[in-house]
Amino acid sequence: MIRRFGITERALHWVHATGFFAMLATGLVLYLPALSEIVARRNLVKNVHLFSALVWAIAIVLVVVLGDRRRLRDDWREIETIDGDDRRWLRGRKAPQGRFNAGQKLNALVTSAFALLFVVSGFFLWLGERDHRFLFDGTGTVHEFLTLGSVGLLVGHLYLAVIHPSTRHALRGITVGDVREDWAREHHAKWVEAERRGL
Ligand code: HEM
Ligand code: HEM
């Protein structure tokens, strides 16, 4: 076995996922008329949505501040570097991949950008209700567009994480922390090579 994710990385993933699911469920109740009618307590749902957002944001900051920041910094550096092998991989060619493959890097970059945009658009939705000078026409549309985009990403992410036979072993990494070395070598050859050389 080979260590893939430490406690901090797993905590960050699951805190983010839990908050996301809570906000998605409550957001959809606010958004879809069919659901709003079944759960007729709009104000309560809205408060749960906002409370989840607050708890989620605080929990993310706590994980980053109290956790292994060096490891998170290394992850981020890897994620924001798209090299020649990544570009070949994205064009559908075979190319050795690092700790995250090019698709995962894009997923992480888009997920982070969306999280920031959710915070900004959600904050203005909240503020706009209280002070009409901050009520902008497109804010709700941005928030809805982000929801649709995230659900699209999530469907692909869950398919690869729990259903697709060749990739679902990754689930072990994000829950228990380690994965089989032969699996890692097949999917993330450059990472295993670097670990072996002690980098
Ligand atoms: C910091 C994060 C967030 C904040 C502060 C926030 C805040 C808000 C606010 C104030 C509303 C307006 C409720 C209303 O007046 O009807 C809203 C609606 C909504 N939110 Fe969020 N939200 C956040 C994150 C999210 C996330 C992560 C999702 C989905 C995954 C989401 C999905 C929705 C949806 C679908 C609606 C209904 C939009 C509509 O009725 O037009 N929100 N949010
Ligand atoms: C039950 C739900 C979920 C499961 C089973 C799951 C599973 C996984 C797994 C197995 C990995 C590690 C892949 C690897 O070995 O590198 C991962 C990474 C990741 N997950 Fe999730 N995840 C879930 C929910 C979410 C949600 C809701 C989000 C964001 C809204 C998310 C965003 C990410 C990101 C950005 C990564 C790192 C990049 C990548 O691997 O694509 N996950 N997840």
Coordinates of C-alpha atoms and ligand atoms in Angstrom, one line a residue:
M1 CA 0.0 0.0 0.0
I2 CA 1.1 3.6 -0.5
R3 CA -0.1 6.7 1.5
R4 CA -2.3 8.9 -0.7
F5 CA -4.1 11.4 1.5
G6 CA -3.3 12.6 5.0
I7 CA -5.9 13.5 7.7
T8 CA -5.9 17.2 6.6
E9 CA -6.6 16.4 3.0
R10 CA -9.4 14.0 3.9
A11 CA -10.9 16.4 6.4
L12 CA -10.9 19.2 3.8
H13 CA -12.5 16.9 1.2
W14 CA -15.3 15.6 3.5
V15 CA -16.0 19.0 5.2
H16 CA -16.3 20.5 1.7
A17 CA -18.5 17.7 0.5
T18 CA -20.8 17.7 3.5
G19 CA -21.3 21.4 3.4
F20 CA -21.9 21.2 -0.3
F21 CA -24.6 18.5 0.0
A22 CA -26.4 20.5 2.8
M23 CA -26.4 23.7 0.6
L24 CA -27.3 21.8 -2.5
A25 CA -30.3 20.1 -0.8
T26 CA -31.6 23.3 0.8
G27 CA -30.8 25.4 -2.3
L28 CA -32.8 23.0 -4.5
V29 CA -35.8 23.2 -2.2
L30 CA -35.6 27.0 -2.6
Y31 CA -35.2 26.8 -6.4
L32 CA -37.5 24.0 -7.6
P33 CA -41.2 24.9 -7.3
A34 CA -42.1 21.2 -6.9
L35 CA -39.9 20.8 -3.9
S36 CA -40.8 24.2 -2.4
E37 CA -44.4 23.1 -2.4
I38 CA -43.6 19.8 -0.6
V39 CA -41.4 21.6 2.0
A40 CA -43.6 24.6 2.5
R41 CA -41.4 26.3 5.1
R42 CA -39.3 28.6 2.9
N43 CA -37.9 30.7 5.7
L44 CA -36.7 27.8 7.7
V45 CA -35.1 26.2 4.6
K46 CA -33.4 29.5 3.8
N47 CA -32.0 29.8 7.3
V48 CA -30.7 26.2 7.2
H49 CA -29.1 27.1 3.8
L50 CA -27.4 30.2 5.3
F51 CA -26.4 28.4 8.5
S52 CA -24.8 25.6 6.5
A53 CA -22.9 28.1 4.5
L54 CA -21.6 29.8 7.6
V55 CA -20.6 26.5 9.3
W56 CA -19.1 25.2 6.1
A57 CA -16.9 28.3 5.6
I58 CA -15.7 28.3 9.3
A59 CA -15.0 24.6 9.1
I60 CA -12.9 25.0 5.9
V61 CA -10.9 27.8 7.5
L62 CA -10.3 25.7 10.7
V63 CA -9.1 22.7 8.7
V64 CA -6.7 24.9 6.8
V65 CA -5.5 26.8 9.9
L66 CA -5.2 23.8 12.2
G67 CA -4.2 21.2 9.6
D68 CA -1.0 20.3 7.7
R69 CA -0.8 23.6 5.6
R70 CA 2.5 22.5 4.0
R71 CA 0.9 19.5 2.5
L72 CA -2.1 21.5 1.3
R73 CA 0.3 24.0 -0.3
D74 CA 2.1 21.2 -2.1
D75 CA -1.2 19.8 -3.3
W76 CA -2.2 23.2 -4.6
R77 CA 1.1 23.7 -6.4
E78 CA 0.7 20.4 -8.1
I79 CA -2.9 21.1 -9.0
E80 CA -2.1 24.5 -10.6
T81 CA 0.7 23.1 -12.7
I82 CA -0.5 21.8 -16.1
D83 CA 2.5 20.2 -17.8
G84 CA 3.1 18.7 -21.3
D85 CA 2.0 15.2 -20.1
D86 CA -1.3 16.7 -18.8
R87 CA -1.9 18.5 -22.1
R88 CA -1.3 15.2 -23.9
W89 CA -3.6 13.3 -21.5
L90 CA -6.3 15.9 -22.0
R91 CA -6.1 15.4 -25.8
G92 CA -6.9 11.7 -25.1
R93 CA -3.3 10.4 -25.5
K94 CA -1.6 8.1 -23.1
A95 CA 0.7 10.1 -20.8
P96 CA 2.1 9.4 -17.3
Q97 CA 0.3 11.3 -14.6
G98 CA 1.4 12.8 -11.3
R99 CA -0.4 12.7 -8.0
F100 CA -3.5 14.1 -9.6
N101 CA -4.3 13.5 -13.3
A102 CA -5.1 16.4 -15.6
G103 CA -8.9 15.8 -15.2
Q104 CA -8.6 15.9 -11.4
K105 CA -6.5 19.1 -11.6
L106 CA -9.3 20.7 -13.7
N107 CA -11.9 19.4 -11.3
A108 CA -10.1 20.8 -8.3
L109 CA -9.5 24.2 -10.0
V110 CA -13.1 24.6 -11.1
T111 CA -14.4 23.4 -7.7
S112 CA -12.3 26.0 -5.9
A113 CA -13.3 28.8 -8.3
F114 CA -17.0 27.8 -7.9
A115 CA -16.7 27.7 -4.1
L116 CA -15.4 31.3 -4.1
L117 CA -18.1 32.4 -6.5
F118 CA -20.8 30.7 -4.4
V119 CA -19.6 32.7 -1.4
V120 CA -19.6 36.0 -3.3
S121 CA -22.9 35.5 -5.0
G122 CA -24.6 34.0 -1.9
F123 CA -23.3 36.9 0.2
F124 CA -24.8 39.5 -2.2
L125 CA -28.1 37.6 -2.3
W126 CA -28.2 37.8 1.5
L127 CA -27.0 41.4 1.6
G128 CA -29.3 42.5 -1.2
E129 CA -32.4 41.4 0.8
R130 CA -31.3 43.6 3.7
D131 CA -30.0 46.6 1.7
H132 CA -31.5 47.2 -1.7
R133 CA -28.5 49.1 -2.9
F134 CA -26.8 45.7 -3.2
L135 CA -29.6 44.0 -5.0
F136 CA -28.2 43.2 -8.5
D137 CA -30.1 41.7 -11.3
G138 CA -27.8 38.8 -12.2
T139 CA -26.8 37.6 -8.7
G140 CA -29.5 34.9 -8.5
T141 CA -28.7 33.7 -12.1
V142 CA -25.0 33.4 -11.2
H143 CA -25.8 31.4 -8.1
E144 CA -28.2 29.1 -10.1
F145 CA -25.6 28.7 -12.9
L146 CA -23.0 27.6 -10.4
T147 CA -25.4 25.1 -8.9
L148 CA -26.1 23.5 -12.3
G149 CA -22.4 23.5 -13.2
S150 CA -21.5 21.9 -9.8
V151 CA -24.1 19.2 -10.2
G152 CA -22.7 18.3 -13.7
L153 CA -19.2 18.0 -12.2
L154 CA -20.5 16.1 -9.2
V155 CA -22.2 13.4 -11.4
G156 CA -19.0 12.8 -13.3
H157 CA -17.0 12.8 -10.0
L158 CA -19.3 10.3 -8.3
Y159 CA -19.3 8.0 -11.3
L160 CA -15.5 7.8 -11.3
A161 CA -15.3 7.6 -7.5
V162 CA -17.9 4.9 -6.8
I163 CA -18.9 3.1 -10.1
H164 CA -16.1 3.0 -12.7
P165 CA -14.2 -0.2 -12.0
S166 CA -10.8 1.1 -12.9
T167 CA -10.9 4.3 -10.8
R168 CA -13.1 3.4 -7.8
H169 CA -10.2 2.1 -5.8
A170 CA -9.5 5.8 -5.2
L171 CA -12.3 5.8 -2.7
R172 CA -10.0 4.0 -0.3
G173 CA -7.5 6.9 -0.5
I174 CA -10.0 9.5 0.4
T175 CA -11.5 7.5 3.3
V176 CA -8.8 5.3 4.8
G177 CA -5.8 7.3 3.3
D178 CA -3.9 4.6 1.4
V179 CA -4.2 2.8 -2.0
R180 CA -2.6 -0.2 -3.6
E181 CA 0.8 0.6 -5.1
D182 CA 0.1 -1.3 -8.4
W183 CA -3.1 0.8 -8.8
A184 CA -1.2 4.0 -8.1
R185 CA 1.5 3.0 -10.5
E186 CA -1.0 2.5 -13.2
H187 CA -2.9 5.7 -12.7
H188 CA -0.3 8.1 -11.2
A189 CA 3.1 6.7 -12.5
K190 CA 5.0 10.0 -12.0
W191 CA 3.8 10.3 -8.4
V192 CA 4.8 6.8 -7.4
E193 CA 8.2 7.3 -9.1
A194 CA 8.8 10.5 -7.2
E195 CA 7.8 8.9 -3.9
R196 CA 10.2 6.0 -4.6
R197 CA 13.0 8.5 -5.1
G198 CA 12.0 10.1 -1.8
L199 CA 10.9 13.5 -3.3
Ligands
HEM1 C1 -21.3 30.6 1.1 C2 -22.2 29.9 0.4 C3 -23.6 30.3 0.1 C4 -24.4 31.4 0.5 C5 -24.0 32.5 1.4 C6 -25.7 31.2 -0.1 C7 -26.7 32.1 0.1 C8 -27.9 32.0 -0.6 C9 -29.0 32.9 -0.5 C10 -29.0 34.2 0.4 C11 -30.0 32.5 -1.3 C12 -31.3 33.3 -1.5 C13 -32.5 32.6 -1.0 C14 -33.8 33.3 -1.5 O1 -33.9 34.5 -1.2 O2 -34.6 32.6 -2.1 C15 -29.6 31.3 -1.9 C16 -30.3 30.6 -2.8 C17 -29.9 29.4 -3.4 N1 -28.7 28.8 -3.2 FE1 -27.2 29.4 -2.1 N2 -25.6 30.1 -0.9 C18 -24.4 29.5 -0.8 C19 -24.0 28.3 -1.4 C20 -24.7 27.5 -2.2 C21 -24.3 26.3 -2.8 C22 -23.0 25.6 -2.5 C23 -25.3 25.8 -3.5 C24 -25.5 24.6 -4.3 C25 -24.6 23.6 -4.3 C26 -26.4 26.8 -3.5 C27 -27.6 26.7 -4.1 C28 -28.6 27.6 -4.0 C29 -29.8 27.6 -4.8 C30 -30.2 26.5 -5.9 C31 -30.6 28.7 -4.4 C32 -32.0 29.1 -5.0 C33 -31.8 30.1 -6.0 C34 -33.1 30.8 -6.4 O3 -34.1 30.7 -5.8 O4 -33.0 31.6 -7.4 N3 -26.0 27.8 -2.6 N4 -28.3 31.0 -1.5
HEM2 C1 -20.1 11.0 -1.5 C2 -19.5 11.9 -2.2 C3 -18.1 11.9 -2.7 C4 -17.2 10.9 -2.9 C5 -17.5 9.4 -2.8 C6 -16.0 11.4 -3.4 C7 -14.9 10.7 -3.7 C8 -13.6 11.3 -4.0 C9 -12.4 10.5 -4.2 C10 -12.3 9.0 -4.1 C11 -11.4 11.4 -4.4 C12 -9.9 11.1 -4.5 C13 -9.5 10.8 -5.9 C14 -8.0 10.6 -5.9 O1 -7.5 9.5 -5.5 O2 -7.3 11.5 -6.3 C15 -12.0 12.7 -4.4 C16 -11.3 13.9 -4.6 C17 -11.9 15.1 -4.9 N1 -13.2 15.4 -4.6 FE1 -14.7 14.1 -4.0 N2 -16.1 12.8 -3.4 C18 -17.4 13.1 -3.0 C19 -17.9 14.4 -3.0 C20 -17.3 15.5 -3.4 C21 -18.0 16.8 -3.6 C22 -19.4 17.1 -3.1 C23 -17.0 17.7 -4.1 C24 -17.1 19.1 -4.4 C25 -18.3 19.8 -4.5 C26 -15.8 16.9 -4.3 C27 -14.6 17.4 -4.8 C28 -13.4 16.7 -4.9 C29 -12.2 17.3 -5.4 C30 -12.0 18.7 -5.9 C31 -11.2 16.3 -5.4 C32 -9.8 16.4 -5.8 C33 -9.7 16.3 -7.3 C34 -10.2 15.0 -7.9 O3 -9.9 14.0 -7.5 O4 -11.1 15.2 -8.8 N3 -16.0 15.6 -3.9 N4 -13.3 12.6 -4.1

